[in-house]
mmCIF file of C-alpha atoms and ligand atoms in Angstrom:
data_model
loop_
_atom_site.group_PDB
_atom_site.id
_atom_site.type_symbol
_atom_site.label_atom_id
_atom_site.label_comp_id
_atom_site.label_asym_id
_atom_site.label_seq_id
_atom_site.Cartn_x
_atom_site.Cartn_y
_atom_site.Cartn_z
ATOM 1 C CA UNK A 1 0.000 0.000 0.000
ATOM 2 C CA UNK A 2 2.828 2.157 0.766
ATOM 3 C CA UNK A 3 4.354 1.563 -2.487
ATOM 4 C CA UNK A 4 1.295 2.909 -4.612
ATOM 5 C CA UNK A 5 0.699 5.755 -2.260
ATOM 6 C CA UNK A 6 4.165 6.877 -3.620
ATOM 7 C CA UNK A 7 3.702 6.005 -6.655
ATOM 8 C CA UNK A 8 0.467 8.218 -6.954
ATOM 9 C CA UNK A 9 2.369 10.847 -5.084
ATOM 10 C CA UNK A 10 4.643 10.433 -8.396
ATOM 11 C CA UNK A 11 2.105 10.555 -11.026
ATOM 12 C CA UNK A 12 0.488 13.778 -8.878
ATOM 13 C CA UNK A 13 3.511 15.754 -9.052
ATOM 14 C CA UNK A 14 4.362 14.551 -12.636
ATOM 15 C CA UNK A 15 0.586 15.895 -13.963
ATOM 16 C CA UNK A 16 1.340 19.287 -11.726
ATOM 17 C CA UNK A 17 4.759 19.818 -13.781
ATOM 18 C CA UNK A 18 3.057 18.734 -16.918
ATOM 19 C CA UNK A 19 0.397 21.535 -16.380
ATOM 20 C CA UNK A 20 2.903 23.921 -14.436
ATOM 21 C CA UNK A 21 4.755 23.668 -18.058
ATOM 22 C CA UNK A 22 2.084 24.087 -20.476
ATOM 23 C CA UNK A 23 0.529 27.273 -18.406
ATOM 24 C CA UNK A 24 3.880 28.514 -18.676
ATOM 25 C CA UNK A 25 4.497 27.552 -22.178
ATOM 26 C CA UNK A 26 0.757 29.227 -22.985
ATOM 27 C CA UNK A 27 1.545 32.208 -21.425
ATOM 28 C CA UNK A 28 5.135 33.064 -23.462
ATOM 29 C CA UNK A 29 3.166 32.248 -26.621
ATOM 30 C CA UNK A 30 0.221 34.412 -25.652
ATOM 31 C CA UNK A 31 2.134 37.356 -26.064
ATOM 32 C CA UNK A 32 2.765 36.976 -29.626
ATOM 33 C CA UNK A 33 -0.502 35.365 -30.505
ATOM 34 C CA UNK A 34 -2.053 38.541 -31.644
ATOM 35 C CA UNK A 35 1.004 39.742 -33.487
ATOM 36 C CA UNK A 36 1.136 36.273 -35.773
ATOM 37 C CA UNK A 37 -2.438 36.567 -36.440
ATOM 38 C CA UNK A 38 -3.374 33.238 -34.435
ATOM 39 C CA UNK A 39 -6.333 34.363 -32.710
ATOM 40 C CA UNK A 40 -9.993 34.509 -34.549
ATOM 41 C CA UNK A 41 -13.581 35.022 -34.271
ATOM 42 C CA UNK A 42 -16.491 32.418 -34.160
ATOM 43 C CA UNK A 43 -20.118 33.802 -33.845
ATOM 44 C CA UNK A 44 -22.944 32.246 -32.092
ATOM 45 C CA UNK A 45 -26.066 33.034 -32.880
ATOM 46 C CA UNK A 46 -29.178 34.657 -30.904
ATOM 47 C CA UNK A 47 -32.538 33.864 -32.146
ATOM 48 C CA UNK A 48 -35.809 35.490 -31.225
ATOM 49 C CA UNK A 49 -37.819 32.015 -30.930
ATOM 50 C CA UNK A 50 -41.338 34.596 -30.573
ATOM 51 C CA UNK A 51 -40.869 36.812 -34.437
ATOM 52 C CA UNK A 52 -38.612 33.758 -36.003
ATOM 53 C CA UNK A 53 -35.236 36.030 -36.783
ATOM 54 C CA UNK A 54 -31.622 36.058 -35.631
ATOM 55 C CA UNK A 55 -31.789 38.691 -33.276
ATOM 56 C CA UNK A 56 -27.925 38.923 -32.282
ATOM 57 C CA UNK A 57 -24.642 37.375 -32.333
ATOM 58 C CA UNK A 58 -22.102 36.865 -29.684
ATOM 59 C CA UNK A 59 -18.524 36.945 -30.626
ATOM 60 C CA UNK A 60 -16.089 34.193 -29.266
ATOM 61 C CA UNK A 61 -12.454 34.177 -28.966
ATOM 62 C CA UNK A 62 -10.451 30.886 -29.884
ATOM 63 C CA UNK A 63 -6.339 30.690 -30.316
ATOM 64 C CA UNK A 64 -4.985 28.344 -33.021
ATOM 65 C CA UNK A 65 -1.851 27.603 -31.596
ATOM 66 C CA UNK A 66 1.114 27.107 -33.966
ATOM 67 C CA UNK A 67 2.196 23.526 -31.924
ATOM 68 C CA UNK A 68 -0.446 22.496 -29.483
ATOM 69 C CA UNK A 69 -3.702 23.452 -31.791
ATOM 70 C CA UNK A 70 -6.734 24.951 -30.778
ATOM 71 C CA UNK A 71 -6.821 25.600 -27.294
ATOM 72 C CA UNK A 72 -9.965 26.534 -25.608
ATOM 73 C CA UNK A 73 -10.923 29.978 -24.055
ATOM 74 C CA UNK A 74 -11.453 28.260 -20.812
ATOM 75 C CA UNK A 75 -7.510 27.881 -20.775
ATOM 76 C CA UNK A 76 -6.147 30.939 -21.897
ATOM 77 C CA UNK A 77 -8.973 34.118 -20.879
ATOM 78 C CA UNK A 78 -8.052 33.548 -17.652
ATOM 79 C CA UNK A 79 -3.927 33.398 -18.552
ATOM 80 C CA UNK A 80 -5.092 36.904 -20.616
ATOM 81 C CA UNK A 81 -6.538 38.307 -17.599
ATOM 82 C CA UNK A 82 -4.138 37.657 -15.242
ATOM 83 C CA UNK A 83 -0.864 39.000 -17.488
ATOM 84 C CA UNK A 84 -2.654 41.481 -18.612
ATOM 85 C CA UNK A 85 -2.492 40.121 -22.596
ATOM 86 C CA UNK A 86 -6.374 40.744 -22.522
ATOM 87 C CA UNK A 87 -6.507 44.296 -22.933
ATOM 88 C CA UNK A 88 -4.642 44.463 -26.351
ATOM 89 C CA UNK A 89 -6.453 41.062 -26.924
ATOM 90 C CA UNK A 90 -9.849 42.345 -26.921
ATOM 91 C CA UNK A 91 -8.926 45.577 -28.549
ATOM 92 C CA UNK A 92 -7.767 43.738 -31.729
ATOM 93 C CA UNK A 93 -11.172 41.518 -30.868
ATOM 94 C CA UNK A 94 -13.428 44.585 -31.199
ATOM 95 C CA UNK A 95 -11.721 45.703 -34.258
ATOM 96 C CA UNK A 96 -11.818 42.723 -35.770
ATOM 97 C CA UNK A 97 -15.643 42.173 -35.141
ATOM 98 C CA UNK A 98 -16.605 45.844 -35.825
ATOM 99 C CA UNK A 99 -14.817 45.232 -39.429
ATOM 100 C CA UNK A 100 -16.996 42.116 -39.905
ATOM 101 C CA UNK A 101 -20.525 43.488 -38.967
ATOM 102 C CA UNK A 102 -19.280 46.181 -40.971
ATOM 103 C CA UNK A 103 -19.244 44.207 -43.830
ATOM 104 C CA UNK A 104 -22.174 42.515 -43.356
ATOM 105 C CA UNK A 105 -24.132 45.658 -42.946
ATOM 106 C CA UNK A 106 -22.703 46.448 -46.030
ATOM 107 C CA UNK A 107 -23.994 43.381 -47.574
ATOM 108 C CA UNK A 108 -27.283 44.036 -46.586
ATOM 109 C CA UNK A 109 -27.427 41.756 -43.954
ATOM 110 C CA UNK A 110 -30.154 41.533 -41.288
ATOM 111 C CA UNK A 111 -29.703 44.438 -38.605
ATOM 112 C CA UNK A 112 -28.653 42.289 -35.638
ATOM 113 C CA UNK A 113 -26.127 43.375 -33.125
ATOM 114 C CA UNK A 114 -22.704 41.459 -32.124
ATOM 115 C CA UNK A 115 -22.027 41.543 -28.853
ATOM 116 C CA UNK A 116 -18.024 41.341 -27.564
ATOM 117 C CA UNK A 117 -17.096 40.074 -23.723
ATOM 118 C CA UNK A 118 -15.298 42.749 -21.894
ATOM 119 C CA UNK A 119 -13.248 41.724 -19.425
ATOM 120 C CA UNK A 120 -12.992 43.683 -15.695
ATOM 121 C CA UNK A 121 -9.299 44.354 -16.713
ATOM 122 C CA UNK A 122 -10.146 46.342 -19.862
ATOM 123 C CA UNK A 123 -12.137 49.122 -17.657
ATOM 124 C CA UNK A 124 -8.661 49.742 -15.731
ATOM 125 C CA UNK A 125 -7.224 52.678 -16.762
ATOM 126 C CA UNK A 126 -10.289 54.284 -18.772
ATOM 127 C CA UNK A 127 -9.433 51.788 -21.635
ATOM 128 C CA UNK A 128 -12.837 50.767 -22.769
ATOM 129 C CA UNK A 129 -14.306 54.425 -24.174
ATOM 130 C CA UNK A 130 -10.975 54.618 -26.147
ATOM 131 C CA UNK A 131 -10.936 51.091 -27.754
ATOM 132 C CA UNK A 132 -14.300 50.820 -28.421
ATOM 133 C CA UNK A 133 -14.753 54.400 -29.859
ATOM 134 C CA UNK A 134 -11.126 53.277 -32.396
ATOM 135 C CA UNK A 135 -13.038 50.095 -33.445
ATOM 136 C CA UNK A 136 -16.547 52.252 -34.066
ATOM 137 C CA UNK A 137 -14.271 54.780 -35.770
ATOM 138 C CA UNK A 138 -12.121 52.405 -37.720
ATOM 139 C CA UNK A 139 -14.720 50.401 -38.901
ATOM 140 C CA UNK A 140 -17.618 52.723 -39.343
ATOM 141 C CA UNK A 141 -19.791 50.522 -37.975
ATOM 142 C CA UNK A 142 -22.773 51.777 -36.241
ATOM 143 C CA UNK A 143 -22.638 51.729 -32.405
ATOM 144 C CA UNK A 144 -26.158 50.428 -32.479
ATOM 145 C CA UNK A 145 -24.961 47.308 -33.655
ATOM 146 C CA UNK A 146 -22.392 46.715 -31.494
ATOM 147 C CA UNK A 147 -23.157 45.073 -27.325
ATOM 148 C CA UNK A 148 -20.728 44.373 -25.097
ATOM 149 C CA UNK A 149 -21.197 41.804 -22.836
ATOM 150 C CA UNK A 150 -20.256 42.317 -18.844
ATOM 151 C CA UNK A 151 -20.029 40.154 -15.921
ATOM 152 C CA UNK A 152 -21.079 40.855 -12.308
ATOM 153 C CA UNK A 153 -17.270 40.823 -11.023
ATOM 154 C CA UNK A 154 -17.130 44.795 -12.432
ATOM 155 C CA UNK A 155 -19.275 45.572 -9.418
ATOM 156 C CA UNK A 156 -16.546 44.314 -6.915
ATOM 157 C CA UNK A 157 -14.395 47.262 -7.179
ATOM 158 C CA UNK A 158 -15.213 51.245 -7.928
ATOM 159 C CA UNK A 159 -18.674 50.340 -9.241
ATOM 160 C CA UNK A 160 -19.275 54.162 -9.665
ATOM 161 C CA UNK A 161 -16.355 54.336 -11.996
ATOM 162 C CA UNK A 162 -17.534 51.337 -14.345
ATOM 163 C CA UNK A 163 -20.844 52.620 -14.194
ATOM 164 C CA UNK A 164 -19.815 55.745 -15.759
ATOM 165 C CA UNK A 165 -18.028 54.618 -18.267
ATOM 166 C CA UNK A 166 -20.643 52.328 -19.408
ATOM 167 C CA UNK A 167 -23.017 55.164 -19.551
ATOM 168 C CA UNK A 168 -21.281 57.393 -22.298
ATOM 169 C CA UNK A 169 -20.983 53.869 -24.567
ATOM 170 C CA UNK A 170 -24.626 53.346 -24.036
ATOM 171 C CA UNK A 171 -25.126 57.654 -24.750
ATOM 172 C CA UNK A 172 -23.319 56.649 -27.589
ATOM 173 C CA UNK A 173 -26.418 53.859 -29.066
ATOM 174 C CA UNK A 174 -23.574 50.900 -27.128
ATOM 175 C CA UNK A 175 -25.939 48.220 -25.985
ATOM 176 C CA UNK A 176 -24.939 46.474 -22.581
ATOM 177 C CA UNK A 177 -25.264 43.206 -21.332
ATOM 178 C CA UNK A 178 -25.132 41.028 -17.995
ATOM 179 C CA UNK A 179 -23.805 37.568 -18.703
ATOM 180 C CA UNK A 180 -24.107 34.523 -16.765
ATOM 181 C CA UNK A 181 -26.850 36.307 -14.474
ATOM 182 C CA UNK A 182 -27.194 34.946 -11.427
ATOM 183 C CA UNK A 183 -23.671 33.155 -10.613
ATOM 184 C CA UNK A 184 -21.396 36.024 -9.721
ATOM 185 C CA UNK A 185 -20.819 38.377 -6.896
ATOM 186 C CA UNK A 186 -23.409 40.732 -5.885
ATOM 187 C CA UNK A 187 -26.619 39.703 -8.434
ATOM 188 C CA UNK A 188 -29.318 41.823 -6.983
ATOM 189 C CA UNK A 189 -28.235 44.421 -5.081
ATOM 190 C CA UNK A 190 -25.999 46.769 -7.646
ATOM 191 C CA UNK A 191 -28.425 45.881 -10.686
ATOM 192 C CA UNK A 192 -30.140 49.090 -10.890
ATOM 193 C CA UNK A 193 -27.082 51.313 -10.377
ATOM 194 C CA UNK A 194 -25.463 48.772 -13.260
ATOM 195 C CA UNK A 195 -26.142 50.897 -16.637
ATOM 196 C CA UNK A 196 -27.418 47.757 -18.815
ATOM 197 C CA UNK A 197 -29.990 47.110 -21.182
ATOM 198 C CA UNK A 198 -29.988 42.950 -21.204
ATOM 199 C CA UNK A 199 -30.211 39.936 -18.968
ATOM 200 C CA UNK A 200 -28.423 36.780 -19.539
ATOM 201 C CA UNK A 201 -29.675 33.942 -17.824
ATOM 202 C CA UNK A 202 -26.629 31.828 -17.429
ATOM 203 C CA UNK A 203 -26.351 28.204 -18.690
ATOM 204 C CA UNK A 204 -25.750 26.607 -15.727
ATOM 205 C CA UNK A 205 -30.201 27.427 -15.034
ATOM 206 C CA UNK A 206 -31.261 26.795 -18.431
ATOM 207 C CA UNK A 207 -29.400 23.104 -18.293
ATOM 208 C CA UNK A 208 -31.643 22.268 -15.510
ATOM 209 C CA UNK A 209 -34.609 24.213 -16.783
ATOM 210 C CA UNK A 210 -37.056 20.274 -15.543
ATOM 211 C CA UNK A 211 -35.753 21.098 -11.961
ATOM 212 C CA UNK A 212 -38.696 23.139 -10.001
ATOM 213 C CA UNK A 213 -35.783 25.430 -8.010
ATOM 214 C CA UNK A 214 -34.218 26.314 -11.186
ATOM 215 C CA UNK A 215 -37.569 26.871 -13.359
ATOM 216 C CA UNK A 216 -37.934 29.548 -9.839
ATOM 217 C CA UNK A 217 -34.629 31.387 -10.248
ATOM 218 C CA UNK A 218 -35.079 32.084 -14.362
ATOM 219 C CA UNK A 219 -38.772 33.038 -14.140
ATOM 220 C CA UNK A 220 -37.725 35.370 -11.073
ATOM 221 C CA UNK A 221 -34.911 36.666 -13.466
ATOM 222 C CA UNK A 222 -37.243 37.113 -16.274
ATOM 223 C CA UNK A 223 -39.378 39.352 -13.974
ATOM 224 C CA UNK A 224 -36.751 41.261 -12.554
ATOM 225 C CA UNK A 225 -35.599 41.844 -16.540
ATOM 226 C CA UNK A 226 -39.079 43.440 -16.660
ATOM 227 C CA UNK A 227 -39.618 45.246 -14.232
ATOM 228 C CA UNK A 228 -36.271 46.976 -14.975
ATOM 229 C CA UNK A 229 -37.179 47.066 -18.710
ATOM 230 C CA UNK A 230 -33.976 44.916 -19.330
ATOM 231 C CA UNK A 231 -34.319 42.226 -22.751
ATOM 232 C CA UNK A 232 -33.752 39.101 -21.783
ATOM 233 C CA UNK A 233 -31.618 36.244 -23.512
ATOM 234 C CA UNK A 234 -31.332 32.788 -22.441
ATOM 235 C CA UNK A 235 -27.878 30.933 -22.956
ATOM 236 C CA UNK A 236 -27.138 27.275 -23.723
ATOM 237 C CA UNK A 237 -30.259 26.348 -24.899
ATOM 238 C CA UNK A 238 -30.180 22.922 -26.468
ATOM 239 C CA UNK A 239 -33.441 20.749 -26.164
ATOM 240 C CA UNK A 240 -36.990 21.840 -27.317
ATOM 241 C CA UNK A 241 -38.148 21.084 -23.598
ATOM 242 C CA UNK A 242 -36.396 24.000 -22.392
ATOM 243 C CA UNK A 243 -37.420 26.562 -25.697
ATOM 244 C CA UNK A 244 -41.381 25.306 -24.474
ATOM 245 C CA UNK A 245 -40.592 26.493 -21.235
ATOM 246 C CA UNK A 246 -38.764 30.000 -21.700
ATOM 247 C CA UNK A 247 -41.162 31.136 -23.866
ATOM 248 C CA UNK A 248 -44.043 29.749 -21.548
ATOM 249 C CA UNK A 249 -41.969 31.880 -18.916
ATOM 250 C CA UNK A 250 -41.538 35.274 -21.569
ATOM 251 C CA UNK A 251 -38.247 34.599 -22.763
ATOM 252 C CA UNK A 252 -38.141 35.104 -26.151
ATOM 253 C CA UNK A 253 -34.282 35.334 -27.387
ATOM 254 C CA UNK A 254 -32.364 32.046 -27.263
ATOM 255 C CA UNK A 255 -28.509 31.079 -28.073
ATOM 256 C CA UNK A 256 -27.420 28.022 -28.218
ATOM 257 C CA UNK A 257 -26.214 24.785 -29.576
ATOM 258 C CA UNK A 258 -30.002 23.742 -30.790
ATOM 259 C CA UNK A 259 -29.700 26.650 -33.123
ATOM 260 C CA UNK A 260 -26.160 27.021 -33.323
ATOM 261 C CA UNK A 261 -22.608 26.389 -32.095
ATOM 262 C CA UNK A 262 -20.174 29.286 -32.485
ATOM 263 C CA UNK A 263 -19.147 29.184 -36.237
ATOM 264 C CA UNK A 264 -16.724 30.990 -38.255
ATOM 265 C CA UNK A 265 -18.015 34.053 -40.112
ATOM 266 C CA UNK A 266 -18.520 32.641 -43.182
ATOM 267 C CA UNK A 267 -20.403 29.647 -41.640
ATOM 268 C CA UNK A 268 -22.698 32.270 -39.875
ATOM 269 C CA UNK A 269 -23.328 34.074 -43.180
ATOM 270 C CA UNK A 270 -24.432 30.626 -44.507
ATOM 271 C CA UNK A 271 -26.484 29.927 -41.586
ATOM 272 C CA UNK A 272 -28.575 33.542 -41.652
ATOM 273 C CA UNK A 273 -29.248 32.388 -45.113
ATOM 274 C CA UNK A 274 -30.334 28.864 -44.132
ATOM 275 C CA UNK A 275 -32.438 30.166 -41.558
ATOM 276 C CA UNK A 276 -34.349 32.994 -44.093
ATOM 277 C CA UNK A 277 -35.612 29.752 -46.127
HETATM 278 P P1 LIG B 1 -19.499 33.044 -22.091
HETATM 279 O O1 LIG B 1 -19.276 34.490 -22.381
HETATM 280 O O2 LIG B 1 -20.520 32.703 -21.069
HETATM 281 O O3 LIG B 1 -19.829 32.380 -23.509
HETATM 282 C C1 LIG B 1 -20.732 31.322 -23.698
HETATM 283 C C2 LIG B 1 -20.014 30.010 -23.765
HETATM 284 O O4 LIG B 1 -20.971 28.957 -23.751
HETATM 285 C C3 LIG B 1 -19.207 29.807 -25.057
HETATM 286 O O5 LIG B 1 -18.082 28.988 -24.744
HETATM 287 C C4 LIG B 1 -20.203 29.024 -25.916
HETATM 288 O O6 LIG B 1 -19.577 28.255 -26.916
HETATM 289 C C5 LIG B 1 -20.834 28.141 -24.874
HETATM 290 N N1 LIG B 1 -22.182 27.698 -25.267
HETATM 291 C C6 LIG B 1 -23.117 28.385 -25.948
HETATM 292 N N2 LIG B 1 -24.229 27.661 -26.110
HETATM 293 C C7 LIG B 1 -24.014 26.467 -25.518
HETATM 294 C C8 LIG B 1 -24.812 25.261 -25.352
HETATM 295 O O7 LIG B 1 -25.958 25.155 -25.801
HETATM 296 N N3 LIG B 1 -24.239 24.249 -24.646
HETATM 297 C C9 LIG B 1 -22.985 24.338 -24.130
HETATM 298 N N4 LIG B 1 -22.494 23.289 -23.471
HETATM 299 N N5 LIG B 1 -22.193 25.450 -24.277
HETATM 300 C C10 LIG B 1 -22.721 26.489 -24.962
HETATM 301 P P2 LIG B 1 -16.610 29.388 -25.196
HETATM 302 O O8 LIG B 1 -16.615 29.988 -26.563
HETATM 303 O O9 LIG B 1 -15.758 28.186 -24.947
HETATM 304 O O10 LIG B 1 -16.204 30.538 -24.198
HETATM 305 C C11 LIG B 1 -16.057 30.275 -22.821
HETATM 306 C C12 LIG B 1 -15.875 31.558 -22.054
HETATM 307 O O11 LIG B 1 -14.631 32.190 -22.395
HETATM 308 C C13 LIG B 1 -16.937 32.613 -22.361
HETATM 309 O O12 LIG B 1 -18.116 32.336 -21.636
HETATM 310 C C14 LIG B 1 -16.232 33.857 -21.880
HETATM 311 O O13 LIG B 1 -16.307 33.971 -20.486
HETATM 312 C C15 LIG B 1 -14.790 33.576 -22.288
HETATM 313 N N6 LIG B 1 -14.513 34.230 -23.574
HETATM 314 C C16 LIG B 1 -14.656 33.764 -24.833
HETATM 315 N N7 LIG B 1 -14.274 34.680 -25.750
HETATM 316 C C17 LIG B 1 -13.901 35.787 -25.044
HETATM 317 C C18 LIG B 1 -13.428 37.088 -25.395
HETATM 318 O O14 LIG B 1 -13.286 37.463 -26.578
HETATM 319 N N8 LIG B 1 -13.133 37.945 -24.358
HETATM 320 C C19 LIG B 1 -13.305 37.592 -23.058
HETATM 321 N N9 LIG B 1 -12.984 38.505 -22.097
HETATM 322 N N10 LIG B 1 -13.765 36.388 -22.691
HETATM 323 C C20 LIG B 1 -14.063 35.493 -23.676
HETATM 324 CA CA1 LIG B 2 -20.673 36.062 -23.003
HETATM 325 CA CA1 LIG B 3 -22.471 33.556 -20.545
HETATM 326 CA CA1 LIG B 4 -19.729 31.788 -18.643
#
């Protein structure tokens, strides 16, 4: 028994290293992911399951790396966020998407708006008017058609500060959004000094959408959305059951996998078709 206790001990610190060298590995090749052009966009879709038409898109971040492939936002956000990487990140990020809904707009696309997630570290240091208003400016896109997509954790710190800088993007025609509603720090209480204009119930309520406690939570935060006169969008939809239910409940604008994974833009293009016929 002793033996295999030490031996486990081996494999332990053997999967630590292995991890301790691909964080670090991640994070040197980070740094120069932007400048080689290895980062790109995939769109999901957001579909208003009441009128029948794509009502918005979220833009996703992915990272072909050169050697180790695709590697999942799950793994390197929170590398971005912690060296610091995100802020120049999402600044090419907004660009990037502003171009592309450019484009479309210019194609005579439907009028949806693309929403882009802002990390807390991009508000440091009064970066967010700036980058946003280069990628508007850039681009010429239409601040009407462009959301950005918050979390809760911007009301841990100098919520006064955030707030205000979120209000001259929304002055601006900027939509807002709260993502993942419901899981982070402080849901309730700072909403209605939080300038924001949707609701997203998070995934982790719509995937258990048959449980009674959960059906509770997303009709109380489809109320709440109403009361404040927020939209409301449900993420991670997937089965029927749970479209049947939102609706039932007044949620009308769905993303997720049963309409559509995150797809590159050309994919999406095809898929807006699709969905027209
Ligand atoms: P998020 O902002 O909550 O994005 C939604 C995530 O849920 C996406 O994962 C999406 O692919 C996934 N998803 C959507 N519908 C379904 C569904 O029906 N079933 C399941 N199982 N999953 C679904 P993704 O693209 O892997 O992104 C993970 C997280 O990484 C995002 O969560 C966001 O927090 C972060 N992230 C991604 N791109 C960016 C970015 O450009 N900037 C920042 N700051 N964070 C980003
Ligand atoms: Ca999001
Ligand atoms: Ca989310
Ligand atoms: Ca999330």
């Amino acid at each position: 028994a002793k033996q295999l206790g030490r031996n486990q001990y081996r494999l332990f610190d053997e999967e630590l290293d292995r991890k301790f060298i691909r964080r670090m590995e991640l994070e040197r090749d980070l740094s120069r992911a932007v400048a080689e052009g290895e980062l790109f966009v995939m769109y999901q879709p957001k579909w208003d399951a009441q009128t029948d038409r794509i009502s918005g898109a979220e833009a996703l971040m992915r990272w072909q790396h050169p050697v180790l492939g695709l590697i999942s936002p799950g793994e390197f956000i929170p590398i971005a966020e912690e060296t610091g990487l995100i802020v120049p990140m999402t600044r090419w990020m907004l660009k990037d998407v502003c171009l592309k809904r450019q484009a479309w707009q210019e194609q005579g696309i439907a009028p949806f708006r693309v929403s882009v997630n802002m990390s807390i570290r991009v508000f440091e240091r009064g970066m967010l008017q700036e980058m946003v208003n280069e990628a508007l400016s850039v681009s010429g896109l239409s601040p009407e058609l462009l959301e950005l997509e918050i979390t809760e954790t911007i009301a841990m710190h100098d919520l006064p500060d955030k707030a205000k800088q979120l209000q001259s993007l929304r002055k601006l025609g900027v939509t807002v959004s709260m993502d993942d509603f419901g899981t982070g720090y402080s849901s309730l209480g700072n909403l209605d000094e939080l300038p924001i204009d949707v609701l997203k119930i998070d995934q982790s309520f719509v995937r258990q959408s048959a449980v009674h406690s959960k059906q509770a939570i997303i009709s109380t935060i489809i109320a709440i959305a109403g009361h404040l006169n927020l939209e409301v969008v449900a993420e991670g939809v997937e089965t029927s059951e749970q479209i049947e239910f939102l609706l039932s409940r007044g949620c009308a604008i769905m993303q997720g996998y049963y309409y559509g994974k995150p797809m590159e833009a050309a994919a999406m293009e095809k898929w807006i078709d699709d969905m027209a016929h």
